[in-house]
PDB file of C-alpha atoms in Angstrom:
ATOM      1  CA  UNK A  27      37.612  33.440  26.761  1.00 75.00           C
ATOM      2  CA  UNK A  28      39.659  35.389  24.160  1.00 83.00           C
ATOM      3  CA  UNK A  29      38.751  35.882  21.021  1.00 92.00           C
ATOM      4  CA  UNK A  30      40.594  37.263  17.797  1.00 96.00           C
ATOM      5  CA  UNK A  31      38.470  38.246  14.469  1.00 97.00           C
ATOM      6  CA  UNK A  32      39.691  39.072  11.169  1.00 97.00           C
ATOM      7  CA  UNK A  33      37.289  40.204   8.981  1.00 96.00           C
ATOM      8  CA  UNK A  34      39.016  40.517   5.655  1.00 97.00           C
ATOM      9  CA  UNK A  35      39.748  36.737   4.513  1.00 96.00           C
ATOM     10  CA  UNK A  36      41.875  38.540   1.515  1.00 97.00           C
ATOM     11  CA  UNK A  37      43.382  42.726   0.645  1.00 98.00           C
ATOM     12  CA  UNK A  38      45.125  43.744  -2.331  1.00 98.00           C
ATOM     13  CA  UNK A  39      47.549  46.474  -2.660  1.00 98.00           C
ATOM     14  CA  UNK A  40      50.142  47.943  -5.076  1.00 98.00           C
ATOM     15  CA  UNK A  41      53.442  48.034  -4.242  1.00 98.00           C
ATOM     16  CA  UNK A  42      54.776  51.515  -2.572  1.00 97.00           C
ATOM     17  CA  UNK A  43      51.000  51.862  -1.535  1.00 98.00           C
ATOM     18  CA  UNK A  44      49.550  52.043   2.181  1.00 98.00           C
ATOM     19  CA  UNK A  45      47.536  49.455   2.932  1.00 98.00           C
ATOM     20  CA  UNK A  46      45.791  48.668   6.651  1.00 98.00           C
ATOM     21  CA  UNK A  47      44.712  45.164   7.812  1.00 98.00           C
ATOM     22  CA  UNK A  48      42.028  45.256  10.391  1.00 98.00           C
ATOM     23  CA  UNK A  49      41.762  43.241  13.908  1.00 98.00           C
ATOM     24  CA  UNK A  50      39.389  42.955  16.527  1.00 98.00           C
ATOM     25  CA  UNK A  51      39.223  41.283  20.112  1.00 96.00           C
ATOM     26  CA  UNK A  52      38.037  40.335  23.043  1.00 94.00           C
ATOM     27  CA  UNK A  53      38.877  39.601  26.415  1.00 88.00           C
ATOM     28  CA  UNK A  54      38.234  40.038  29.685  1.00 86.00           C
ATOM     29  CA  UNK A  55      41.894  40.673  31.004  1.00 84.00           C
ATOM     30  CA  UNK A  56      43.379  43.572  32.068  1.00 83.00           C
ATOM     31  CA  UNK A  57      46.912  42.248  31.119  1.00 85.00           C
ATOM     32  CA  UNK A  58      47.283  40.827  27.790  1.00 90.00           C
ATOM     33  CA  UNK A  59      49.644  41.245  24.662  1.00 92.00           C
ATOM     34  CA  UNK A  60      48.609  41.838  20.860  1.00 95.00           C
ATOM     35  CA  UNK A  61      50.993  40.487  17.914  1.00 95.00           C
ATOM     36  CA  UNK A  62      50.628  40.829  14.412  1.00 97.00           C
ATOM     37  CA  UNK A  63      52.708  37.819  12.717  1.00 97.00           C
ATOM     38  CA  UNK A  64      52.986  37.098   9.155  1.00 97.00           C
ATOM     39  CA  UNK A  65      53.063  33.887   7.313  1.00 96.00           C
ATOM     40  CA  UNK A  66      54.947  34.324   3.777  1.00 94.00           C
ATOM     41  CA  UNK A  67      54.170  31.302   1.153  1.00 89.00           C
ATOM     42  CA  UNK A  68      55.963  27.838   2.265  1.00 81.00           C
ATOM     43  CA  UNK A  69      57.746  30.064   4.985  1.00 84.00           C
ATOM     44  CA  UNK A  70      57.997  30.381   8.895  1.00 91.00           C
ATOM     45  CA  UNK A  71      56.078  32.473  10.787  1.00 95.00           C
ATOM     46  CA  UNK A  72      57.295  35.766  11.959  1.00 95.00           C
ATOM     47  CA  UNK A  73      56.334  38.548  14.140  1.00 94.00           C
ATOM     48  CA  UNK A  74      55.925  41.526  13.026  1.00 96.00           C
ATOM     49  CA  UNK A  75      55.049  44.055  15.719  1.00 96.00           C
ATOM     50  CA  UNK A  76      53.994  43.776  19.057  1.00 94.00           C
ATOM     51  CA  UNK A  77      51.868  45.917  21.419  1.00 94.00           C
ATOM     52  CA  UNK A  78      51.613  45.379  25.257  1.00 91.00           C
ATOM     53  CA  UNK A  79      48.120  46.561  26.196  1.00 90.00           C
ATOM     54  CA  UNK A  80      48.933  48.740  28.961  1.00 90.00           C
ATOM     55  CA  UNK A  81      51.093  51.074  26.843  1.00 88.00           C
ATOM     56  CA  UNK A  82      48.915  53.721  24.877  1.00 85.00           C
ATOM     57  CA  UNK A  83      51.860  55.210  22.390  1.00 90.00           C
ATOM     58  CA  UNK A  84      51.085  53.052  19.409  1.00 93.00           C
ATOM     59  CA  UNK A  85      54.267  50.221  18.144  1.00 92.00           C
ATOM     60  CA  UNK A  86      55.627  51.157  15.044  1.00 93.00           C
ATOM     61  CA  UNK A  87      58.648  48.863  13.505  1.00 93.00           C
ATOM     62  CA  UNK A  88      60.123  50.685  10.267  1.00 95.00           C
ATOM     63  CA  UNK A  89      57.239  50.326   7.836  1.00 97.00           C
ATOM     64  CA  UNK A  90      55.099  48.577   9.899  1.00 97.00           C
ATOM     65  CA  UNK A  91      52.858  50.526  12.348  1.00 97.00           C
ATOM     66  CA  UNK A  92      49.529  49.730  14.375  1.00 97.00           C
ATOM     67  CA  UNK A  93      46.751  51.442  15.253  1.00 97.00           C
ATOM     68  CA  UNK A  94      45.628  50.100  18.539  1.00 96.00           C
ATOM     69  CA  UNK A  95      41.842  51.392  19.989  1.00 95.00           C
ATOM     70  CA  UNK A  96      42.348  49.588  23.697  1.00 93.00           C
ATOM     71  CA  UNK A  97      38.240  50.881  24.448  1.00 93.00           C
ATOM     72  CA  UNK A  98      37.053  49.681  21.010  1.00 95.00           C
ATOM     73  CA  UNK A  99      39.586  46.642  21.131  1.00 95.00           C
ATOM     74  CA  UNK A 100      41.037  47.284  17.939  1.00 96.00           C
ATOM     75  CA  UNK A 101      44.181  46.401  16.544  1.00 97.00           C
ATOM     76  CA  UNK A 102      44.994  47.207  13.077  1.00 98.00           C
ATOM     77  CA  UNK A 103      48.464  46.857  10.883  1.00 98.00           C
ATOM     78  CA  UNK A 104      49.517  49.683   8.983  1.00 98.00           C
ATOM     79  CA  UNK A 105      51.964  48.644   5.699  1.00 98.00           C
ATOM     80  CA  UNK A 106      53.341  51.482   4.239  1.00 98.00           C
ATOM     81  CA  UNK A 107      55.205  51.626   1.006  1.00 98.00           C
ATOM     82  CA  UNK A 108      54.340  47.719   0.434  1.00 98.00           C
ATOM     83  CA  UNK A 109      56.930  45.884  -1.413  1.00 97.00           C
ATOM     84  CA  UNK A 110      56.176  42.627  -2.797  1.00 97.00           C
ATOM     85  CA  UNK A 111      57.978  40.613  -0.169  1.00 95.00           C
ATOM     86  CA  UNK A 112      55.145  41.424   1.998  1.00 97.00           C
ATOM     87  CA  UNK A 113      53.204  39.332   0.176  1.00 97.00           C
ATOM     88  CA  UNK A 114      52.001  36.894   3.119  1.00 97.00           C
ATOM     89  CA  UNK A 115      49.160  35.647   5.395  1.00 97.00           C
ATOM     90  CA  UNK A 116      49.283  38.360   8.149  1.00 98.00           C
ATOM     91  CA  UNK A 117      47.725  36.525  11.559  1.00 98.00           C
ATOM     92  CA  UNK A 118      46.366  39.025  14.776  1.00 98.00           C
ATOM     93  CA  UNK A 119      46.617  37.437  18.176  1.00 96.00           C
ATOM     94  CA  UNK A 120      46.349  38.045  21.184  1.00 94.00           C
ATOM     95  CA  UNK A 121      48.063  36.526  24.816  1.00 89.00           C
ATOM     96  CA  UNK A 122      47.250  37.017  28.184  1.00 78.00           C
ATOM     97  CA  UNK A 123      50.177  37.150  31.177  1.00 71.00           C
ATOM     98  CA  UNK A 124      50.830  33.111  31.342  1.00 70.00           C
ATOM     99  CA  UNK A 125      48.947  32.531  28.320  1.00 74.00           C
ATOM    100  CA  UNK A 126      49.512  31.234  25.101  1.00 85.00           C
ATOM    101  CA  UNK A 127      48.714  33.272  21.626  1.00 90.00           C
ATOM    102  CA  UNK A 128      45.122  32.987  20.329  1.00 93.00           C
ATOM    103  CA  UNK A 129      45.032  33.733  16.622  1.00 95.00           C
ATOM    104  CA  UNK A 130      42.805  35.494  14.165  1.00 97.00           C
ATOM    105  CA  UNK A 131      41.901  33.563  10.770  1.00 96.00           C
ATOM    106  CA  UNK A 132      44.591  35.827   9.023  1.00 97.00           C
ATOM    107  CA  UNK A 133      44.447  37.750   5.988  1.00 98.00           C
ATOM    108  CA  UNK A 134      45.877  37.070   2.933  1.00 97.00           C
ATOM    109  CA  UNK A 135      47.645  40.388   1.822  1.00 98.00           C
ATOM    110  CA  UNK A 136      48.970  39.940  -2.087  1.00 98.00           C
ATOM    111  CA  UNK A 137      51.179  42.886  -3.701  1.00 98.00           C
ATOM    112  CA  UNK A 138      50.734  44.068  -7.007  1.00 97.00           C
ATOM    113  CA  UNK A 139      53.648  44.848  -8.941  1.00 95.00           C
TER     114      UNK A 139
ATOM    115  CA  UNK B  25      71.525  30.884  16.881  1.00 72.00           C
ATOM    116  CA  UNK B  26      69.729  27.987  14.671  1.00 85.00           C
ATOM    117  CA  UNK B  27      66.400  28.419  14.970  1.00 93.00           C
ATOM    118  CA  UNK B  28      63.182  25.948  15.947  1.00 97.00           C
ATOM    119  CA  UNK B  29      63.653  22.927  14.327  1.00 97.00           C
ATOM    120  CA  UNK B  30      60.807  20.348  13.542  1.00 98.00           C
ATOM    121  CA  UNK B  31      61.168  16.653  12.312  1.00 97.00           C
ATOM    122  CA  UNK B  32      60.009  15.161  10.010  1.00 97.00           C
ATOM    123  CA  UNK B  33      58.591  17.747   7.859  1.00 97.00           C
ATOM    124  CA  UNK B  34      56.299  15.644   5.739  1.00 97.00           C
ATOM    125  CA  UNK B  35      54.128  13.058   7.400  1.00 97.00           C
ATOM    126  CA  UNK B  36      51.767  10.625   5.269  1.00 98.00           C
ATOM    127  CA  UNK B  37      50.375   7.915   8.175  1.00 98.00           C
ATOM    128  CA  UNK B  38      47.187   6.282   7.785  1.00 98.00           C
ATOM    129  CA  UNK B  39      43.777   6.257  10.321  1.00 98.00           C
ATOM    130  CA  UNK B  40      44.026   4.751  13.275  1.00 98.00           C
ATOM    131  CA  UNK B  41      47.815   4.293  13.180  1.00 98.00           C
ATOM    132  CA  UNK B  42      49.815   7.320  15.906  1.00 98.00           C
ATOM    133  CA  UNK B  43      52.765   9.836  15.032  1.00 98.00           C
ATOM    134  CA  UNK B  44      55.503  11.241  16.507  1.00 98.00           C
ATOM    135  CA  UNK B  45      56.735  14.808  16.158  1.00 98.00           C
ATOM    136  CA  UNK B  46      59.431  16.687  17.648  1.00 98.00           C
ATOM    137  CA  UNK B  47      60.586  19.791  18.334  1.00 98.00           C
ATOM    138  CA  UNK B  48      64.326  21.374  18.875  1.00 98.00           C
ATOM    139  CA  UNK B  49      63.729  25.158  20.221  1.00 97.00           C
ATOM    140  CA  UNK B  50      66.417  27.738  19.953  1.00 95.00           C
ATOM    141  CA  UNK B  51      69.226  27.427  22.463  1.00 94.00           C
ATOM    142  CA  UNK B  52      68.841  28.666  25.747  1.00 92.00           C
ATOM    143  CA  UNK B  53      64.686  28.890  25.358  1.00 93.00           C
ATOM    144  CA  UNK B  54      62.412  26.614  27.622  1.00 92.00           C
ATOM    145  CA  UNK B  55      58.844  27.031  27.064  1.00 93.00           C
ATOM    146  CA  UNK B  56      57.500  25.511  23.514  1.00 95.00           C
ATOM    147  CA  UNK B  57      54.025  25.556  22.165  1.00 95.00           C
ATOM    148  CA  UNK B  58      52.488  23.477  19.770  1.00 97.00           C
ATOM    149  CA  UNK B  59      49.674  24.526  17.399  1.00 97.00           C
ATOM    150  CA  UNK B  60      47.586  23.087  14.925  1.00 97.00           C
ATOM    151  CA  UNK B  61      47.085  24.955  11.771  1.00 96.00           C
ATOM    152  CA  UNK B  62      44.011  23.990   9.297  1.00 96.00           C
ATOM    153  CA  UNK B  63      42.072  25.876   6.712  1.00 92.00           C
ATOM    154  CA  UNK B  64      39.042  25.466   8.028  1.00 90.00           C
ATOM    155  CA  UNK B  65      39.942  26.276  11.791  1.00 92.00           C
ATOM    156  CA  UNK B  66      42.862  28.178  11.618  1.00 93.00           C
ATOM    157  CA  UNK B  67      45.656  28.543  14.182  1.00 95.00           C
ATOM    158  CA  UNK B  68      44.996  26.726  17.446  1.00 95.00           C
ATOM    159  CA  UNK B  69      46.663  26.085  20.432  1.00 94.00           C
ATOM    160  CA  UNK B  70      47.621  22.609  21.615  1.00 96.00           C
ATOM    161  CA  UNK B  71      49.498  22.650  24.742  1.00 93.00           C
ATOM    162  CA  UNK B  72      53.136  24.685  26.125  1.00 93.00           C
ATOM    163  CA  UNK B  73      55.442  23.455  27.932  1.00 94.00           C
ATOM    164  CA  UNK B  74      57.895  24.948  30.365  1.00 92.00           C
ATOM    165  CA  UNK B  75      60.742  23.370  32.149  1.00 91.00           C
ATOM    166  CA  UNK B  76      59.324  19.967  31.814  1.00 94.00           C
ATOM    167  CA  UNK B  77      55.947  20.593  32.720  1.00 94.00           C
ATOM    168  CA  UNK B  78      52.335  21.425  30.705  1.00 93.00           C
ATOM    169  CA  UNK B  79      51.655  24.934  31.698  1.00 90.00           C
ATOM    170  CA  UNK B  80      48.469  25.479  29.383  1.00 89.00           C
ATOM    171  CA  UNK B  81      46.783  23.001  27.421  1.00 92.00           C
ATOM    172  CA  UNK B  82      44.160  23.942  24.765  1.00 92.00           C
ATOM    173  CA  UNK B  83      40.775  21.859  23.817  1.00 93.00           C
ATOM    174  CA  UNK B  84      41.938  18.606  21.863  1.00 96.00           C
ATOM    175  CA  UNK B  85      40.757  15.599  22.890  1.00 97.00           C
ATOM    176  CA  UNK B  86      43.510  13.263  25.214  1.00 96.00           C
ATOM    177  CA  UNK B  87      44.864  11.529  21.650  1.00 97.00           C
ATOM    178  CA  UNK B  88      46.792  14.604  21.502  1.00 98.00           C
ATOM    179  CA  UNK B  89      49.621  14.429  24.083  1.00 97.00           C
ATOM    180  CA  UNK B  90      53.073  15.969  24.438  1.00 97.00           C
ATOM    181  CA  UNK B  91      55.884  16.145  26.584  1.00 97.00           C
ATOM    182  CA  UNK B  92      59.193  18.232  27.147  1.00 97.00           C
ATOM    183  CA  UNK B  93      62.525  16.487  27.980  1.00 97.00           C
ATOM    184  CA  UNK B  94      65.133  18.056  30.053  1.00 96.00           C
ATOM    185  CA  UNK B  95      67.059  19.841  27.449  1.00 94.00           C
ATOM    186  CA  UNK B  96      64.002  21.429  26.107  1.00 95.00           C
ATOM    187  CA  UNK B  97      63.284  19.314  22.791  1.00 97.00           C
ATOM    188  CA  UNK B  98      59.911  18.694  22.634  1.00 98.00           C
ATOM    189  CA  UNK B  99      57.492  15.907  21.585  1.00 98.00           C
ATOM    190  CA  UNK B 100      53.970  15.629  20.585  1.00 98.00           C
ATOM    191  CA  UNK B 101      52.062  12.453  19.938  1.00 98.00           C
ATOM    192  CA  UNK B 102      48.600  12.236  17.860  1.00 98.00           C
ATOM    193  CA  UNK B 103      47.336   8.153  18.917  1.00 96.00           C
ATOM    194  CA  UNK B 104      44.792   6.966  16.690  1.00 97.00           C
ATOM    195  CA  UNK B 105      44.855   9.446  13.598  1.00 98.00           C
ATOM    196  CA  UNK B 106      41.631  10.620  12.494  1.00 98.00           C
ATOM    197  CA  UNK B 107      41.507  12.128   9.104  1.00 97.00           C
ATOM    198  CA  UNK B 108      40.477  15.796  10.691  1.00 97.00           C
ATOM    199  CA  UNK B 109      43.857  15.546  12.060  1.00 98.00           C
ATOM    200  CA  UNK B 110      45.749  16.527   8.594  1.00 98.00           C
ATOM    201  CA  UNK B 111      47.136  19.438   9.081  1.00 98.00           C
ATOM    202  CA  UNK B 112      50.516  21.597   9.674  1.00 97.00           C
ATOM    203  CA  UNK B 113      51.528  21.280  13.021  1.00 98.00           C
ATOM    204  CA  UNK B 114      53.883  24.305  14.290  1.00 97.00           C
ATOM    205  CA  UNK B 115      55.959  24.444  17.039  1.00 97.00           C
ATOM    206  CA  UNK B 116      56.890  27.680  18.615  1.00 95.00           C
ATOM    207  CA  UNK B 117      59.436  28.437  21.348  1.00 94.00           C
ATOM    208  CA  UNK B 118      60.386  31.837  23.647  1.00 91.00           C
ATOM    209  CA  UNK B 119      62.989  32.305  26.549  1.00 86.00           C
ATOM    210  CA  UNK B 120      60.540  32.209  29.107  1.00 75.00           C
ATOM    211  CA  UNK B 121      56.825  31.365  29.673  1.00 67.00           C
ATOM    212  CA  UNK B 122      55.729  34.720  30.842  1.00 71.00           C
ATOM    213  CA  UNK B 123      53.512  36.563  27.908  1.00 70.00           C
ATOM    214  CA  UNK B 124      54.205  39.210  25.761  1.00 74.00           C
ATOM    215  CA  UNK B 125      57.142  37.583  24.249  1.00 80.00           C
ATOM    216  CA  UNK B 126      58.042  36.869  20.939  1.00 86.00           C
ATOM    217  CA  UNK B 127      57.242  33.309  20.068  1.00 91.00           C
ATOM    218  CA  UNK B 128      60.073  31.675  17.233  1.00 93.00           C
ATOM    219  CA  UNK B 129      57.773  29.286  15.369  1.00 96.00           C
ATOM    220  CA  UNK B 130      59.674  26.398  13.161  1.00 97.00           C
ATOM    221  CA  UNK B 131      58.532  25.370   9.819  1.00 96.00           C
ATOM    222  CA  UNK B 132      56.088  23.009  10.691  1.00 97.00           C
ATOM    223  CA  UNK B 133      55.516  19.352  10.093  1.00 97.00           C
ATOM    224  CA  UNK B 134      52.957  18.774   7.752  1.00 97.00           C
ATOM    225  CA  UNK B 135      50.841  15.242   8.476  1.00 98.00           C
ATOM    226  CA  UNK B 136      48.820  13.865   6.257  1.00 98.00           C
ATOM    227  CA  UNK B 137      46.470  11.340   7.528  1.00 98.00           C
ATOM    228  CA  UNK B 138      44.729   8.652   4.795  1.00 97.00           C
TER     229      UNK B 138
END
């Protein structure tokens, strides 16, 4: 079975900082997608960046880059210069081919003005 | 495009009783998924549904049923509410069942069970 682990419940960072939100899973597939979506307050969910598993080069979308360790099954977000609008719950998860997502517990990322 | 629509969006029903929630994905998609999202659980996965037919279901217990009509639209039905079932109930849709692609979630519906 797949599994998706967040282990920081809550980050802080200022705004135009760098901040990095970590990820790890587990599966036993050799095909499988990773997703980082994000969650803002009393808003729809959103994806943010996507990685297919059997690419190396790393997805970056404008400020938003990951760091993805396919041997260590790690998968973190990269925010740089935060701005307060990425204030949000930020959810990892992961799909197989045919699957369906299978989500971390999220982090709560909060921007400091 | 509109995107995923959900109805209602606030739910109050009482145990025992059974609800009704639909979905409307963005034109032109066919598979929808339905999750269940708690604070104590998280994000989990209900069921998807592809041209009519469950492709995946996840690990509810049978009060938690769904279907998908032939224009897409999708239902789910919770019989005999338990208070454990409170919680935001999302409903995401893509083009096409295959992974790897973007899922559009709606707002939610958010049932509250007394």
């Amino acid at each position: 079975a797949q599994t998706v682990t967040q282990s920081q419940p809550e980050m802080s960072v200022q705004e135009a900082e760098t901040v990095t939100l970590s990820c790890t899973y587990d599966t036993s597939e050799s095909d499988y997608y990773l997703f980082w979506y994000k969650q803002p307050p009393s808003r729809q969910m959103i994806l943010v960046i996507r990685q297919e598993a059997y690419k190396q080069q790393n997805a970056t979308e404008n400020r938003f880059s990951v760091n993805f360790q396919k041997a260590a099954k790690s998968f973190s977000l990269k925010i740089s210069d935060s701005q307060l609008g990425d204030a949000a719950m930020y959810f990892c998860a992961s799909e197989r081919s045919q699957g369906n997502l299978i989500f971390g517990k999220g982090t709560k990322l909060s921007v400091k003005p | 495009k509109a995107g995923v629509t959900q109805t209602p969006r606030y739910l109050i029903k009482t145990r025992g009783q059974q609800v009704t929630l639909s979905c409307s994905p963005i034109s032109g998609h066919r598979s929808v998924s339905w999750y269940q999202q708690t604070p104590g659980q998280g994000l989990q996965f209900l069921f998807e549904y592809f041209s009519e037919t469950q492709r995946n279901k996840g690990n509810f217990p049978g009060r938690f049923s769904g279907r998908q009509f032939s224009n897409s639209r999708s239902e789910m039905n919770v019989s005999t509410l338990e208070l454990g079932d409170s919680a935001l109930y999302l409903c995401a849709s893509s083009p096409i069942a295959d992974g790897g692609y973007e899922q559009y979630f709606g707002p939610g519906t958010r049932l509250t069970v007394t």
